[in-house]
Short mmCIF file of C-alpha atoms and ligand atoms in Angstrom, two decimals:
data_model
loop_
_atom_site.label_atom_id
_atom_site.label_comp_id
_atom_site.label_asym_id
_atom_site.label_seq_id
_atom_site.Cartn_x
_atom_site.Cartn_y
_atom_site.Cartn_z
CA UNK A 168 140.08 93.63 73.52
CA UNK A 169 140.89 97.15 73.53
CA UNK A 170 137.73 99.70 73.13
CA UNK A 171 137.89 103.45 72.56
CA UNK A 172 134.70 105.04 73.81
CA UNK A 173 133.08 108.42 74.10
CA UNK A 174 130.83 110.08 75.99
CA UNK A 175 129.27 113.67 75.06
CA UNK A 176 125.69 113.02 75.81
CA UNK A 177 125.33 116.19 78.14
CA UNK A 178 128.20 118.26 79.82
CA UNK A 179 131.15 116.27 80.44
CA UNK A 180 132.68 115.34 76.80
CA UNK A 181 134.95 111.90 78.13
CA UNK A 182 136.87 109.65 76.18
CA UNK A 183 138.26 106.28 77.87
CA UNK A 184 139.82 103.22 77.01
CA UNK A 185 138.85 100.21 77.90
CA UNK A 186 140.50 96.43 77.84
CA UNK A 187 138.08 93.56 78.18
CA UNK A 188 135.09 95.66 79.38
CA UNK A 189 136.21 96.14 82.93
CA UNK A 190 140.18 97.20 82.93
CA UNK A 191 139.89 100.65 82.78
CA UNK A 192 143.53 102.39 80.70
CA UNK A 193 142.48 105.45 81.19
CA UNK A 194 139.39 108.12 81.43
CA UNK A 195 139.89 111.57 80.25
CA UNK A 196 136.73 113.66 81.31
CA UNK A 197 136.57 117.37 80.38
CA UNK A 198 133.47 118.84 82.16
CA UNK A 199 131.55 121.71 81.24
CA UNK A 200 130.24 123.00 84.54
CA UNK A 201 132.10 126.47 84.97
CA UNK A 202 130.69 126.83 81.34
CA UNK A 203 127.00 126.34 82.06
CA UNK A 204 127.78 127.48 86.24
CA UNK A 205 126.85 131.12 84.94
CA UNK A 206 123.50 130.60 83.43
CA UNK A 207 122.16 128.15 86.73
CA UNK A 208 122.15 125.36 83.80
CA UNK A 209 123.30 123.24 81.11
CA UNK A 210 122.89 125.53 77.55
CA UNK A 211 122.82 123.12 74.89
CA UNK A 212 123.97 124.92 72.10
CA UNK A 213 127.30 126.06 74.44
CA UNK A 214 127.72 122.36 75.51
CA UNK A 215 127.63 121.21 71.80
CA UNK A 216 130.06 123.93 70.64
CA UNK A 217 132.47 123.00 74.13
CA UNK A 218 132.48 119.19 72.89
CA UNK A 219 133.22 120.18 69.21
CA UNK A 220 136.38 121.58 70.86
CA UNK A 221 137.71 119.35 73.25
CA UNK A 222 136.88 115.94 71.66
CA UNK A 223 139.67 115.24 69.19
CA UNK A 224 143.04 116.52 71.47
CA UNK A 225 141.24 114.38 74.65
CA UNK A 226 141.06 111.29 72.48
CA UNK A 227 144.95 111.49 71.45
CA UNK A 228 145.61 112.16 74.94
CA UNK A 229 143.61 109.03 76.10
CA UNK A 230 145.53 107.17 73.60
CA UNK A 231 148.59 108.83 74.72
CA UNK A 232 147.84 108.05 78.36
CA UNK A 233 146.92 104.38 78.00
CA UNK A 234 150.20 104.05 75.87
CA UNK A 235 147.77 102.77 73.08
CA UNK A 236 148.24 103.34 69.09
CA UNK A 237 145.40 103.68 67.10
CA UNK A 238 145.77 100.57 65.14
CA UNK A 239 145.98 98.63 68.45
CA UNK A 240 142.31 99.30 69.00
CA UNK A 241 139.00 97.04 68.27
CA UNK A 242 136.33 98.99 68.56
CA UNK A 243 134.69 101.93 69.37
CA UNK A 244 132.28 102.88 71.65
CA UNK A 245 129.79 105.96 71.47
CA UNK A 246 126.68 107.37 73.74
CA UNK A 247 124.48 107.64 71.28
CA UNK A 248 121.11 108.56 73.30
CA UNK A 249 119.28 109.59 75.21
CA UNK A 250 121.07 113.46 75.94
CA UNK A 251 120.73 116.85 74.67
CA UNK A 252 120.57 116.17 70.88
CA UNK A 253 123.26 118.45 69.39
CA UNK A 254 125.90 117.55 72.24
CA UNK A 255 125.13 113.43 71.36
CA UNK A 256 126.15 114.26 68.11
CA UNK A 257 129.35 115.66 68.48
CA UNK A 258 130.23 112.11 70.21
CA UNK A 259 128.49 110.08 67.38
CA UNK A 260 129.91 111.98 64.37
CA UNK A 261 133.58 111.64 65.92
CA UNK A 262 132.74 108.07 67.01
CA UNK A 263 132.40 107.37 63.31
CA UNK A 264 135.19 109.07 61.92
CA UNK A 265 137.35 106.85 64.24
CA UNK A 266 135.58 103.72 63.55
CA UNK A 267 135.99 104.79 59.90
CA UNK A 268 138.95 105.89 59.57
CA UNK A 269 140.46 102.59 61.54
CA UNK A 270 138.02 100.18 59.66
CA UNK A 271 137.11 98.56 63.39
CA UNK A 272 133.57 97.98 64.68
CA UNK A 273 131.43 101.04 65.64
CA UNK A 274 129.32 100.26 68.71
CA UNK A 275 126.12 102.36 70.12
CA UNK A 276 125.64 102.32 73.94
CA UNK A 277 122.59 103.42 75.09
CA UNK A 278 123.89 106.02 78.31
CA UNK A 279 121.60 104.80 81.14
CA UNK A 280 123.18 101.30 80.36
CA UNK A 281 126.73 102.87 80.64
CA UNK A 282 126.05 104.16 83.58
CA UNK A 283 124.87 100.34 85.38
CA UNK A 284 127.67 99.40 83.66
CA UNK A 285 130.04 101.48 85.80
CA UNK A 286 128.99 98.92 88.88
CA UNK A 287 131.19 96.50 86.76
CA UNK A 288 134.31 98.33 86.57
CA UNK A 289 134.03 99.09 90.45
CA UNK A 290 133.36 95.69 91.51
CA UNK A 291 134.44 92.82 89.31
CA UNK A 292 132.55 90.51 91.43
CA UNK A 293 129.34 91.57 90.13
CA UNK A 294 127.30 89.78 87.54
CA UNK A 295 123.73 89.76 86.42
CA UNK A 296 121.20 89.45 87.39
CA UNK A 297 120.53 92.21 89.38
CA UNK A 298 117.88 95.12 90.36
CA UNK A 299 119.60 98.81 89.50
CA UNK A 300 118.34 101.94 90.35
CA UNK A 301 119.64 104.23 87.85
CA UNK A 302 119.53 107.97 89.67
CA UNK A 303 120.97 111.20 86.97
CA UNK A 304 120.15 114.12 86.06
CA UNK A 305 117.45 113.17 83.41
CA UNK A 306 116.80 109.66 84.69
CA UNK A 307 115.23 107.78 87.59
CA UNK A 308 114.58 104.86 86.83
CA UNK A 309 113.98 101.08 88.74
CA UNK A 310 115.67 98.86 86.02
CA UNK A 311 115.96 94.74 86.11
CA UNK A 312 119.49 93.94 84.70
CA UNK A 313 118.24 90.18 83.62
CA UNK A 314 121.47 90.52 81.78
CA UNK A 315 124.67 93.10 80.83
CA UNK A 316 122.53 93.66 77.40
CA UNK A 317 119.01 92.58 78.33
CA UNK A 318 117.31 95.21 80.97
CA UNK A 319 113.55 96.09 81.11
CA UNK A 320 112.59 99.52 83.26
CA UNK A 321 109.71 98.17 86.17
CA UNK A 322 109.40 101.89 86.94
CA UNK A 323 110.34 105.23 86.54
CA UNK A 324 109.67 108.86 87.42
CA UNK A 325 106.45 110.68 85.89
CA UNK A 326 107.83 114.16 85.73
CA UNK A 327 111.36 115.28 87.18
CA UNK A 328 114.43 112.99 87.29
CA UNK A 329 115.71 113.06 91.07
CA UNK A 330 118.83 115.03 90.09
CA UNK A 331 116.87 117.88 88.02
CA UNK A 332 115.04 118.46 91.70
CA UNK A 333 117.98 118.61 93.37
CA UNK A 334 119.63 120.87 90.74
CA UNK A 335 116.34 123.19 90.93
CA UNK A 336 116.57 123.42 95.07
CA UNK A 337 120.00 124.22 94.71
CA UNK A 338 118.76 127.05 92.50
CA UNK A 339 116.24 128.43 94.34
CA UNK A 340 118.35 128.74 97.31
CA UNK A 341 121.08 130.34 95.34
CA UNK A 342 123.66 127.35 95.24
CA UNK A 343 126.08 127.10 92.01
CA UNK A 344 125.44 124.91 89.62
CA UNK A 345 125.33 121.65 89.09
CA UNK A 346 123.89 122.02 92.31
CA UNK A 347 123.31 118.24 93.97
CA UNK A 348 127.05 118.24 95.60
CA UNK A 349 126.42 121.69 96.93
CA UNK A 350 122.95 120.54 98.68
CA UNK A 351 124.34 117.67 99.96
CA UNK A 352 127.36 119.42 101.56
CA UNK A 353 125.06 121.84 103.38
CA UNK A 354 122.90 119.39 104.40
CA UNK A 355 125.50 117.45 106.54
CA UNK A 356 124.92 120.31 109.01
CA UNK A 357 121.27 120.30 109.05
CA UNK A 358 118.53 119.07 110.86
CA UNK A 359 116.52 116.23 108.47
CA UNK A 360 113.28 116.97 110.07
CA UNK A 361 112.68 120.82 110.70
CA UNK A 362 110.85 121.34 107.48
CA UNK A 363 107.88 118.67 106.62
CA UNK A 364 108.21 117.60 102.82
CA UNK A 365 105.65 115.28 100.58
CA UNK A 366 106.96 112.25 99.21
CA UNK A 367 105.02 110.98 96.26
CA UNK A 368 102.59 108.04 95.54
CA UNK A 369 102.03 107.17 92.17
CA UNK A 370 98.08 105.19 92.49
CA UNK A 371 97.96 102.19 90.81
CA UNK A 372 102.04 102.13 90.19
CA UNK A 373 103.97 101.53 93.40
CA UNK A 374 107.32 101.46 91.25
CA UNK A 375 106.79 104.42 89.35
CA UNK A 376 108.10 108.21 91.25
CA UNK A 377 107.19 111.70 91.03
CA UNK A 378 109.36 114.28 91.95
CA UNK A 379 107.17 117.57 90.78
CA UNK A 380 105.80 117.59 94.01
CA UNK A 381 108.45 117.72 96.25
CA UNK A 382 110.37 120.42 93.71
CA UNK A 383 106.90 122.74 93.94
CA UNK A 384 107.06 122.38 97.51
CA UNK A 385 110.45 123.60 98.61
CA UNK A 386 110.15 126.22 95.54
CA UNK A 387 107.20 127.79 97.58
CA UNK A 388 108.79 126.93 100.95
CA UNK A 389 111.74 129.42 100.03
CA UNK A 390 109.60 132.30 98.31
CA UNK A 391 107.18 132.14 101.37
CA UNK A 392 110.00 132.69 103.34
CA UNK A 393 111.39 135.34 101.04
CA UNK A 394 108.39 136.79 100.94
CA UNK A 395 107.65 137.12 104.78
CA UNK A 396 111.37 138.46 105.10
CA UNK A 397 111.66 135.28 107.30
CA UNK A 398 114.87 133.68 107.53
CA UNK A 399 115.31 129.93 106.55
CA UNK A 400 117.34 127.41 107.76
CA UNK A 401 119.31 126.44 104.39
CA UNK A 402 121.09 123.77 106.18
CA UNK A 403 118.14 122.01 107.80
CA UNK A 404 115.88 122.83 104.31
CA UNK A 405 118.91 120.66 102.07
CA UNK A 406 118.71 117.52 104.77
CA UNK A 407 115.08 117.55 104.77
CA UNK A 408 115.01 117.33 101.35
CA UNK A 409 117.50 115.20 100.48
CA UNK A 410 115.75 112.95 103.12
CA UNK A 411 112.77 113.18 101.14
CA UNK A 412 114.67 112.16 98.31
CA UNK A 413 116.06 109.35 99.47
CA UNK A 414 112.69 108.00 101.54
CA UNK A 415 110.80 108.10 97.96
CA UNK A 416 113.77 105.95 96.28
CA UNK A 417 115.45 103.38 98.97
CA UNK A 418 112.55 101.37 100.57
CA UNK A 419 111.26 101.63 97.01
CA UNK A 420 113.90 99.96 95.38
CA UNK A 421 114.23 97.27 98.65
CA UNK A 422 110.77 96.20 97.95
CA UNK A 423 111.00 95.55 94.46
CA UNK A 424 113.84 93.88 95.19
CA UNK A 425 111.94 91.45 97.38
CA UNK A 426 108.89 91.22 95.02
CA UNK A 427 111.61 90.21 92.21
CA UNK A 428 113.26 87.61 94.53
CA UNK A 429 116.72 89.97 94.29
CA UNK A 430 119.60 89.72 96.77
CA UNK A 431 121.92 91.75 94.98
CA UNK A 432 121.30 95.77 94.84
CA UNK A 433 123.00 98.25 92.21
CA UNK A 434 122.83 101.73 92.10
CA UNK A 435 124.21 104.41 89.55
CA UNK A 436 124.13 107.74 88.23
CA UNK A 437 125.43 111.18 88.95
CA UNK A 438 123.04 111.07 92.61
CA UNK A 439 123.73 108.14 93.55
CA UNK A 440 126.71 109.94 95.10
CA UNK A 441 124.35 111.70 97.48
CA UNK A 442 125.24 110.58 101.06
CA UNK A 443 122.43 110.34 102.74
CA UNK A 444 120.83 107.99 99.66
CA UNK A 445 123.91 105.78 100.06
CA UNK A 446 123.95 105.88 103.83
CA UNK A 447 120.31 104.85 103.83
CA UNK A 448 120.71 102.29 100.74
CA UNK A 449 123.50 100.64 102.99
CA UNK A 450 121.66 100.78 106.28
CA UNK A 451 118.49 98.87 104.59
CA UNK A 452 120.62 96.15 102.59
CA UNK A 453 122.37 95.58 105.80
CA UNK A 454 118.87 95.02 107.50
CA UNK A 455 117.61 93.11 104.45
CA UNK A 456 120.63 90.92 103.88
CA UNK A 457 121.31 92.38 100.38
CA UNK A 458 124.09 93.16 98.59
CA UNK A 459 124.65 97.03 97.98
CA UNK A 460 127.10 97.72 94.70
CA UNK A 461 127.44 101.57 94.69
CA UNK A 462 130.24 103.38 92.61
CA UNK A 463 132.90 105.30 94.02
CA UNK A 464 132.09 108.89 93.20
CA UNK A 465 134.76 109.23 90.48
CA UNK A 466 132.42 106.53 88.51
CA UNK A 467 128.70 107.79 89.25
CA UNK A 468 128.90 111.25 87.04
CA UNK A 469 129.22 110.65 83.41
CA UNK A 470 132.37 109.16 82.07
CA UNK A 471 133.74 107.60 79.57
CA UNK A 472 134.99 104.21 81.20
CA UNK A 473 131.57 103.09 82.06
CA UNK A 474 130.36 103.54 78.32
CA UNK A 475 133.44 101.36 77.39
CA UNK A 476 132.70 98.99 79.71
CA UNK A 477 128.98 98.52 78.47
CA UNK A 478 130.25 99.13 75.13
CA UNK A 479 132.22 95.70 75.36
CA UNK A 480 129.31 93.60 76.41
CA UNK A 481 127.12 95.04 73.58
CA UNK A 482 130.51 94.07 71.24
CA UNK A 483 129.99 90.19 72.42
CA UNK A 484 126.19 90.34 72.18
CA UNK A 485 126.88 91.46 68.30
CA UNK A 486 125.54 94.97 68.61
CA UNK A 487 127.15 96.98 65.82
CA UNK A 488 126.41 100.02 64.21
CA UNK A 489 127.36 101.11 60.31
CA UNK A 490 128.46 104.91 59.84
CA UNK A 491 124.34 105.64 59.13
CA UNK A 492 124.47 105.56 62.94
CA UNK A 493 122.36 108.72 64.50
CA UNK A 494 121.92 110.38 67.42
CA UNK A 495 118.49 110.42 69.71
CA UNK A 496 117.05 112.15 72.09
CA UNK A 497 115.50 109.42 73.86
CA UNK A 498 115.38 106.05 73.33
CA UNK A 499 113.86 103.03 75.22
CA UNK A 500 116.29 100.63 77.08
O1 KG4 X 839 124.80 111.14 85.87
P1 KG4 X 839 125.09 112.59 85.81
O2 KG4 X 839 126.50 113.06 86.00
O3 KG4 X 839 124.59 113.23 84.48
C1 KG4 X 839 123.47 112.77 83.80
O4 KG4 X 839 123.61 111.79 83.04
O5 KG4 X 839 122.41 113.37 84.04
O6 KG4 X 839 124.14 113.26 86.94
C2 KG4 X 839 124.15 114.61 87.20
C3 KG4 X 839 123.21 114.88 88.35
C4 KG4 X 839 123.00 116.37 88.59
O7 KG4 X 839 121.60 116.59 88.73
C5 KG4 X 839 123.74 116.61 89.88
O8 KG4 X 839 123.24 117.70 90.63
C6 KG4 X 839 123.54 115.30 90.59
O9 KG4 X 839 123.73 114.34 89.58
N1 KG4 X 839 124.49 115.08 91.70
C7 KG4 X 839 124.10 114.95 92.99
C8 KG4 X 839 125.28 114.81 93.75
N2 KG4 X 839 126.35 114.86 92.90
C9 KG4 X 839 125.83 115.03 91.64
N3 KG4 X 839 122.87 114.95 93.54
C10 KG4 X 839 122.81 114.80 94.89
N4 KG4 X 839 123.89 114.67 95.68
C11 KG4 X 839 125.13 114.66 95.17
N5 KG4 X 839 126.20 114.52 95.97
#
């Protein structure tokens, strides 16, 4: 079964196809970052406009690439939430068109599940059940994959996603943006415990993460600095945090893991290619016996491929959509 499916729900506007969920034809990502790299962040009118642009010559060059014709495909695929509204349009409304124009089914993916999904196309061992923490840039969130369309969240961050603090350190320490590679990379040379960081505690919720906290901290840590004309450590600064990062996700995860009786261990999103939270993830399923499924990094970022990929499990669990189909915001698992 051959899928076209599109992804616009923030920066990157991708179009893939897809055979049989997990045979990826090709994945043609456009990303937005030197558009947004001047304002420190993602401008969602710009990133709507940049999509509108790019979207219909990328999908004739995925169907040119995949040596696919149009009337060879089965279905489409769209994002259709959660994501910066006007940008998750763009995807929807051209998602339609196609699925329209071809008279083939039109199929909403919610993103989050797109982006678990990406464990399948990496590893075509793996099969649910399985705990996923899904780590992005507006997400972080401890999710039980009971099946490829059946997930319920047991926890989740109360304030910032995990990438938006490491986007906002990377900011206040002048690093371009999208800023999580650029902390990382810096932090290879640092020292992870020169600079004492809080990791958070939700009371009462041992699953659920805060991340305010930690972003407030080094925030003040740098303008003290600034402030006292002292000179910081930048290098030492990004591994201390991004071990504070990673110490308020991993042994999270590995317990719930154990309290859910789990043995196998998925992570995704755009930070789950951070080093030091893989190099820690692998160290502690090692100890625990678990298996770790991780992404290469070409599969962690938003992409197409992964939404085709979920986009064919919805397809057999009958998920459809008619060309009412809208875009959200949010929108629950
Ligand atoms: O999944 P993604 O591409 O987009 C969303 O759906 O949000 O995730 C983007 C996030 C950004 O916050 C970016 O800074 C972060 O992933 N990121 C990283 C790394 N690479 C990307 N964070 C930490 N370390 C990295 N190596």
């Amino acid at each position: 079964m051959l899928i076209m499916s599109i992804e616009s729900t923030c920066d990157e506007t991708a179009v893939a196809i897809t055979e049989n969920g997990r045979r990826v034809l090709t994945d043609q990502i456009f990303s937005q970052a030197d558009l947004h790299a001047v304002y420190g962040g993602v401008v969602p009118e710009i990133a709507s406009r940049s999509h509108v642009e790019v979207i219909s010559q990328l999908s004739e060059r995925a169907l040119s690439v995949a040596g696919v014709a149009k009337r060879d495909l089965d279905a489409v695929a769209v994002a259709y939430a959660p994501g910066l509204i006007g940008a998750v349009l763009v995807g929807v409304n051209f998602a339609k068109s196609v699925a329209y124009a071809l008279g083939i089914p039109l199929v909403p993916v919610h993103h989050i599940k797109g982006h678990i999904a990406a464990n399948y196309i990496a590893f075509p061992e793996l099969e649910p059940p399985f705990l996923c923490l899904a780590i992005s840039g507006g997400n972080t969130l401890l999710v039980d994959v009971r099946d490829y369309t059946d997930m319920k969240i047991v926890g989740s961050t109360r304030d910032d996603a995990a990438g938006e603090c490491f986007d906002k350190t990377a900011r206040v320490l002048g690093l371009p943006y999208p800023g999580g590679k650029h902390v990382d990379a810096l932090s290879k040379n640092g020292s992870d415990s020169k600079y004492v960081l809080p990791r958070s505690h939700v009371e009462g919720s041992p699953y659920d993460m805060s991340f305010s906290g930690l972003k407030t901290a080094v925030v003040n840590l740098v303008h003290n600095a600034e402030q006292k004309g002292e000179e910081l450590d930048r290098e030492s600064l990004c591994a201390s945090f991004g071990r504070a990062v990673s110490e308020s996700l991993v042994p999270r995860t590995m317990q719930l893991a154990r309290e859910l009786g789990y043995k196998k261990i998925a992570v995704a999103g755009g930070v789950a290619a951070n080093s030091r939270i893989r190099e820690d993830f692998r160290a502690a399923a090692e100890k625990e016996g678990a298996q770790l499924f991780i992404p290469p990094l070409s599969l962690c970022g938003d992409n197409g491929a992964m939404i085709g990929c979920q986009g064919y499990y919805e397809y057999l669990a009958g998920t459809r959509a008619d060309t009412a189909l809208n875009a959200y915001a949010n929108m629950e698992l």
